[in-house]
mmCIF file of C-alpha atoms in Angstrom:
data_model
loop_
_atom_site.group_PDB
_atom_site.id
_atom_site.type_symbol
_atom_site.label_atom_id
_atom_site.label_comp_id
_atom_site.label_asym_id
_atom_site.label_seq_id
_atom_site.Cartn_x
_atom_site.Cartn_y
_atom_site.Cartn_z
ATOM 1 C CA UNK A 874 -112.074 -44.433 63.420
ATOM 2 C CA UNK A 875 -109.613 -46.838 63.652
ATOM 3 C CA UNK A 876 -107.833 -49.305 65.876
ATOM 4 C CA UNK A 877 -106.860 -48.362 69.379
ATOM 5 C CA UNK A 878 -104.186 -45.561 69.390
ATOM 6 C CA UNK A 879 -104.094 -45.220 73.037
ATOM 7 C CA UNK A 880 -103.719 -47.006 76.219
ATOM 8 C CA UNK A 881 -106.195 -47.574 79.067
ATOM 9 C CA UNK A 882 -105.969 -48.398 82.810
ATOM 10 C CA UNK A 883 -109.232 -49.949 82.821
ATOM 11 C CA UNK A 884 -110.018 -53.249 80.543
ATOM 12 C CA UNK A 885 -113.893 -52.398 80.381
ATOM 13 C CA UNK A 886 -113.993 -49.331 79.033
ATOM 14 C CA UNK A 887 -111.938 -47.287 76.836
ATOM 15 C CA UNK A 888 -109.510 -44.259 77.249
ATOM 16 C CA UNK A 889 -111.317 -41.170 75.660
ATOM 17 C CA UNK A 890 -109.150 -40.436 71.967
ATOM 18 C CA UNK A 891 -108.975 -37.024 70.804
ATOM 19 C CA UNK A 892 -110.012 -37.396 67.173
ATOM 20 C CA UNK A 893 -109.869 -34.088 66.394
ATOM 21 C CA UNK A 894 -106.112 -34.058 67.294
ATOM 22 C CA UNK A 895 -105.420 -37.114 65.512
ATOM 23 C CA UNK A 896 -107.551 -35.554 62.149
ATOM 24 C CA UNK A 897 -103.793 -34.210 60.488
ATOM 25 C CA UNK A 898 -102.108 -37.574 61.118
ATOM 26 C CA UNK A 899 -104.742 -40.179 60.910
ATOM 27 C CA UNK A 900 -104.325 -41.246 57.126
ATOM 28 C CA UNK A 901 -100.387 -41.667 57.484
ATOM 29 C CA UNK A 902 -101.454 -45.548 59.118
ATOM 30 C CA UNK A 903 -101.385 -47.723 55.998
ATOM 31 C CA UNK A 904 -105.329 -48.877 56.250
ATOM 32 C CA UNK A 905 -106.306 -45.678 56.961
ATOM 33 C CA UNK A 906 -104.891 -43.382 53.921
ATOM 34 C CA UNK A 907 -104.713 -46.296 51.975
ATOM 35 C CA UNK A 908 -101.741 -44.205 50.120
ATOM 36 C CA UNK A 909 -100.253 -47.972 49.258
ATOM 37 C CA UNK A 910 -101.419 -49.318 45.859
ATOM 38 C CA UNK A 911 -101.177 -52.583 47.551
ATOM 39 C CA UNK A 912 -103.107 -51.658 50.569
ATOM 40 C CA UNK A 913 -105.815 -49.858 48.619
ATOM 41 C CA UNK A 914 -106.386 -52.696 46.406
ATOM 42 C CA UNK A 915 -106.721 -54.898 49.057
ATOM 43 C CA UNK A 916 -110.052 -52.800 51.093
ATOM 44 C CA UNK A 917 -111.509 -52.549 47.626
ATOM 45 C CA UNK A 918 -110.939 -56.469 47.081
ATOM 46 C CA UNK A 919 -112.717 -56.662 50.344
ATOM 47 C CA UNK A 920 -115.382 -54.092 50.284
ATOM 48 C CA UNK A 921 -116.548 -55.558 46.541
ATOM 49 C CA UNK A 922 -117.168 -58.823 48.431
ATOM 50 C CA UNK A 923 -119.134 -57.118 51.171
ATOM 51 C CA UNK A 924 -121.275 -54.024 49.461
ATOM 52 C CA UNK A 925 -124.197 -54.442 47.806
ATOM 53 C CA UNK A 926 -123.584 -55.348 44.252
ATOM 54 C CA UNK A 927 -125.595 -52.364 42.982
ATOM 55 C CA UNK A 928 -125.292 -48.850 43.686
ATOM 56 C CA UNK A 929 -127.388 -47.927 46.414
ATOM 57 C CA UNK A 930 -127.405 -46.082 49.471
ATOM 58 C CA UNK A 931 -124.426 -46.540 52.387
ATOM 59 C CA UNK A 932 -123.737 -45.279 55.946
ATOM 60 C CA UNK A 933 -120.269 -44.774 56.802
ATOM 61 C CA UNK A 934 -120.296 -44.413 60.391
ATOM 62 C CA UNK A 935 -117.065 -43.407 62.390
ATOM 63 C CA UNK A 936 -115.938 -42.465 58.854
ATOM 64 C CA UNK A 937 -112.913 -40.939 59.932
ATOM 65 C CA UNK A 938 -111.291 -39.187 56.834
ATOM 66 C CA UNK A 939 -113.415 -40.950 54.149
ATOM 67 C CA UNK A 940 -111.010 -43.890 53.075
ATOM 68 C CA UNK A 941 -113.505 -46.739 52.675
ATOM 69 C CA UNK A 942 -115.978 -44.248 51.673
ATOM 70 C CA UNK A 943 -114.120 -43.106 48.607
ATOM 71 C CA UNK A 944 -113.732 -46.766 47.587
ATOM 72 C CA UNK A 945 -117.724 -47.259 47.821
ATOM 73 C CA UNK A 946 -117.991 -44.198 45.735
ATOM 74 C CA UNK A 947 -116.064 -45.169 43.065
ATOM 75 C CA UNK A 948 -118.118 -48.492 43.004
ATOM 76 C CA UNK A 949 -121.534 -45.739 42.185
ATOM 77 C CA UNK A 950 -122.797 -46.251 45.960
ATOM 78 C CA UNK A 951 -123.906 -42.987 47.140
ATOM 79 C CA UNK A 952 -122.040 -42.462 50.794
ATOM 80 C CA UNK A 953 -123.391 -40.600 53.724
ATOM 81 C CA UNK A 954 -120.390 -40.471 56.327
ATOM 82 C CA UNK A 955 -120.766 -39.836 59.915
ATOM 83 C CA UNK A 956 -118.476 -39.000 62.662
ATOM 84 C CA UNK A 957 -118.173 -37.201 66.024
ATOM 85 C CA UNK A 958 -114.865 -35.231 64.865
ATOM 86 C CA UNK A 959 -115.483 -31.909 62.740
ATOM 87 C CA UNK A 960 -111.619 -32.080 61.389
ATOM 88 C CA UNK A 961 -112.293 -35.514 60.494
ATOM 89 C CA UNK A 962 -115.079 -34.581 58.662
ATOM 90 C CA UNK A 963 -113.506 -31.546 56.678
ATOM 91 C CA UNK A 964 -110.807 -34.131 55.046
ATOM 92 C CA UNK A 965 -113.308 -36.655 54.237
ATOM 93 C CA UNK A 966 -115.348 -33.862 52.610
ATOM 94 C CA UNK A 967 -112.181 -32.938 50.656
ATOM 95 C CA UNK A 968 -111.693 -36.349 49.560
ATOM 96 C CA UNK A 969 -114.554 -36.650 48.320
ATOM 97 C CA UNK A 970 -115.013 -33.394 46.820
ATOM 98 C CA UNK A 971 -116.984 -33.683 42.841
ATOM 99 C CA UNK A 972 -118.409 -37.138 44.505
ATOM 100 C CA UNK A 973 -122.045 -38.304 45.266
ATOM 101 C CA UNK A 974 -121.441 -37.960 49.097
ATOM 102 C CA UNK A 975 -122.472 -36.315 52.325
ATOM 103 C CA UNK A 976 -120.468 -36.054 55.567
ATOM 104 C CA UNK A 977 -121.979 -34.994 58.534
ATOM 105 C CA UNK A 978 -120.587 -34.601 62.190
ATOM 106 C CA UNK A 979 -122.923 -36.621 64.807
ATOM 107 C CA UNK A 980 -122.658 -39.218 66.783
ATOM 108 C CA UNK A 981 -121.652 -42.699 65.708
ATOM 109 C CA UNK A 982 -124.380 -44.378 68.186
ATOM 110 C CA UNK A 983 -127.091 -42.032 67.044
ATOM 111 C CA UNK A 984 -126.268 -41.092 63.270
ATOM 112 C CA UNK A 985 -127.729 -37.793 62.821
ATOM 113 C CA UNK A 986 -129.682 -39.364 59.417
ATOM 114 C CA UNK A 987 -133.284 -38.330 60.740
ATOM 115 C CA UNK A 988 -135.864 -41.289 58.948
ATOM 116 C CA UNK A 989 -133.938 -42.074 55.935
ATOM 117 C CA UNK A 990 -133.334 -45.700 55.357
ATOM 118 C CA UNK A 991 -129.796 -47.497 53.574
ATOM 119 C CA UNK A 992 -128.829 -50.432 51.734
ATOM 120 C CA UNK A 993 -125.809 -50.804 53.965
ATOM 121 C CA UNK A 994 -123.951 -49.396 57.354
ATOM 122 C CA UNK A 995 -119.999 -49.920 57.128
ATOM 123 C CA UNK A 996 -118.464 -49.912 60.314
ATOM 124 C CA UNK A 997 -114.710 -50.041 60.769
ATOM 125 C CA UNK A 998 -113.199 -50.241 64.144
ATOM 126 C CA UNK A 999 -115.862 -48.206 66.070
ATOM 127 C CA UNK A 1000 -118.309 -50.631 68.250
ATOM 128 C CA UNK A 1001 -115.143 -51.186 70.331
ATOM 129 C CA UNK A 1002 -115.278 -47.456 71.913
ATOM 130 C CA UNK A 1003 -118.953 -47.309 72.213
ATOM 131 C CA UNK A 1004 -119.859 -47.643 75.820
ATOM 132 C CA UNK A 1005 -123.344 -49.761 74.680
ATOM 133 C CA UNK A 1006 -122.747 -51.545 71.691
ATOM 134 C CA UNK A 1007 -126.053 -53.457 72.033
ATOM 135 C CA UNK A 1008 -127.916 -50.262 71.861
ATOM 136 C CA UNK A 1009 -125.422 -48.981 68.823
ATOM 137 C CA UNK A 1010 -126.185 -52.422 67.200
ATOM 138 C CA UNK A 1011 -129.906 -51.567 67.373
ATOM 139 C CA UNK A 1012 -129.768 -48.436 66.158
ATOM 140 C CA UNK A 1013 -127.835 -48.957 62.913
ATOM 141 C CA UNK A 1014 -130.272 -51.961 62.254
ATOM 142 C CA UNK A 1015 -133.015 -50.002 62.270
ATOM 143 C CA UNK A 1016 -131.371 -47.894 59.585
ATOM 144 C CA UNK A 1017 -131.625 -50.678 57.142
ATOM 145 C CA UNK A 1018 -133.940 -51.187 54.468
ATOM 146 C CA UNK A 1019 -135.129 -54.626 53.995
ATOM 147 C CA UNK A 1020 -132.989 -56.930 53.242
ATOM 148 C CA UNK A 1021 -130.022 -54.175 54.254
ATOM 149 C CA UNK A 1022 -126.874 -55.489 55.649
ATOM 150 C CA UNK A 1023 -124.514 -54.641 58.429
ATOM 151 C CA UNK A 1024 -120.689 -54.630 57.795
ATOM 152 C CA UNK A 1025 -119.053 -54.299 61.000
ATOM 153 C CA UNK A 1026 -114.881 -54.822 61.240
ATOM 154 C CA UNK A 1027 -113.655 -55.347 64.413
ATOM 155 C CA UNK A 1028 -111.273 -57.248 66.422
ATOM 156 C CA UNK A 1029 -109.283 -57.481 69.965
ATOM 157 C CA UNK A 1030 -106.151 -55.344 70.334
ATOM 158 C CA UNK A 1031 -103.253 -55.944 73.114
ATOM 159 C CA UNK A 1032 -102.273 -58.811 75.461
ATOM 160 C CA UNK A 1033 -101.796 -57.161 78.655
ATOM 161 C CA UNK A 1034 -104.843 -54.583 78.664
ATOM 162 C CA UNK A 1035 -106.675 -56.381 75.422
ATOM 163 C CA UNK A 1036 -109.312 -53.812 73.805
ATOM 164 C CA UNK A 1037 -111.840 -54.628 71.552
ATOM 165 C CA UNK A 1038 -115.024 -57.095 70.813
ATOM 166 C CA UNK A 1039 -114.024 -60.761 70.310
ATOM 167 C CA UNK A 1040 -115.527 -62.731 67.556
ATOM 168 C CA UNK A 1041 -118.662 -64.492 69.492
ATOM 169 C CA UNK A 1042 -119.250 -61.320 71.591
ATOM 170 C CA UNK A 1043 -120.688 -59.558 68.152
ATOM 171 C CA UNK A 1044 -121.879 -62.276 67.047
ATOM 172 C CA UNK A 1045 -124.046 -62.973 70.141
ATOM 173 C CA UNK A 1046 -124.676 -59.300 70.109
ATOM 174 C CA UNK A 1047 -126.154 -60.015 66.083
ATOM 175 C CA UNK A 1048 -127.983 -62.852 66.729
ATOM 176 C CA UNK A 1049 -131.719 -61.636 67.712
ATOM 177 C CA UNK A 1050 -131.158 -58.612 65.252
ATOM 178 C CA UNK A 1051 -130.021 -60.147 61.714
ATOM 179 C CA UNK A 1052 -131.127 -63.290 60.055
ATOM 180 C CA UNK A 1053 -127.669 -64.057 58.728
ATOM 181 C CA UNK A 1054 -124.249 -63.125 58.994
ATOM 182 C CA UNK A 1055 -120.973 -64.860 58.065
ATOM 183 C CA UNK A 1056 -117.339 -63.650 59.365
ATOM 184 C CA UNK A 1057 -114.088 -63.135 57.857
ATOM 185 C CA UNK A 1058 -110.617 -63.560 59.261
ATOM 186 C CA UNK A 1059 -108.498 -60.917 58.449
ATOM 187 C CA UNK A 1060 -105.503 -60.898 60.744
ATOM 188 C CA UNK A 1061 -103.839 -63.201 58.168
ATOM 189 C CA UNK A 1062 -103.910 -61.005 55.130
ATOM 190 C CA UNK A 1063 -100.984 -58.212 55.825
ATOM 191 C CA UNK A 1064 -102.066 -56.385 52.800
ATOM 192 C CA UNK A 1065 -104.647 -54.964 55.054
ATOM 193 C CA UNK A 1066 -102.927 -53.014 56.873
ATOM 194 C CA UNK A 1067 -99.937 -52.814 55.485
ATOM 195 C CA UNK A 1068 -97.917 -55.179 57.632
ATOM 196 C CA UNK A 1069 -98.096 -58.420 59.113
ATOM 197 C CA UNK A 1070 -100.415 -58.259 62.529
ATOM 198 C CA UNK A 1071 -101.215 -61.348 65.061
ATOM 199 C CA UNK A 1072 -103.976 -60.106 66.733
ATOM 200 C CA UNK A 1073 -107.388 -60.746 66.039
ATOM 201 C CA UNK A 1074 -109.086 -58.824 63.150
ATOM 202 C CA UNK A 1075 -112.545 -60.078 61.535
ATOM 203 C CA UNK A 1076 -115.542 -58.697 59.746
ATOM 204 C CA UNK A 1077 -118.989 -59.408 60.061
ATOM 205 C CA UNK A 1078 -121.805 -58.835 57.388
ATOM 206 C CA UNK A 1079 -125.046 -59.582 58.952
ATOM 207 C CA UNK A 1080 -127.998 -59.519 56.726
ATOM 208 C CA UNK A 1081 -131.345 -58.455 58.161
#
């Protein structure tokens, strides 16, 4: 998934987003096809500083078309991507075709990943539609093996409807569930997403 694409009458909860619709257009958004050289480079900058340094095992959840799970590939992680869109799904498995990866249509809140256990869930722009982040949160940590981190991105989108999670609202959301985490600003770094943005944009990695 990926930043809001549609509007909403109500702050608190968000318009429903046909992702199966939005499947054959989703990677023309800079920081989601990461077609750009410049804009590639710049997730894999980013990622590097936020995977494990060793290949091991990673959740993609909400992977969308398999962007950032194609860059954790090609750093020997093996990738199992979730996501609640079967077209979504079919072009990440495409993408990924010859790699050591899995893609499998469930539920972001629930990953369908039975008792298996992973070094790492990435999370890009998803805990904002989720109508209980709390309970996602919970979920994905128990996913973890020891010592496992969370890497959630996030941010607020909009000034007259705003949609998102702020900074402190994860953060609180972390804090009885991780026993560290430390957050990046990355509004300011326009290779991102391909242009300059001034809204709020952050990651989290919360160690558990």
């Amino acid at each position: 998934m990926s930043e809001p694409i549609t509007t909403r009458r109500d702050p608190t909860s968000p318009a429903p987003v046909d992702w199966d619709a939005q499947a054959a257009v989703f990677d023309d958004e800079p920081d989601h096809g990461l077609r750009d050289p410049r804009v590639r480079a710049a997730w894999a900058e980013r990622l590097r500083g936020w995977l494990p340094g060793t290949p091991g095992e990673i959740l993609d959840v909400g992977c969308g078309t398999g962007s950032l799970s194609l860059l954790a590939a090609e750093r020997g992680h093996r990738v199992t991507g979730v996501d609640l869109s079967p077209n979504m799904v079919e072009r990440a498995r495409a993408k990924l075709a010859g790699r050591d990866a899995v893609f499998l249509v469930g539920d972001a809140a629930s990953p369908p990943v039975g008792e298996r256990r992973f070094d790492a869930v990435l999370v890009r722009h998803v805990l904002w539609a989720l109508p209980d982040p709390a309970s996602a949160l919970r979920r994905w940590r128990e996913l973890l093996r020891p010592s496992g981190r969370l890497i959630l991105v996030e941010g607020v989108w909009g000034t007259v409807t705003p949609v998102g999670i702020p900074t402190q609202r994860l953060l609180t959301l972390l804090a009885p569930l991780t026993d560290h985490t430390r957050m990046e600003r990355l509004s300011h770094d326009a290779r991102l997403w391909g242009r300059a943005v001034d809204d709020e944009r952050y990651a989290v990695v919360a160690t558990v």
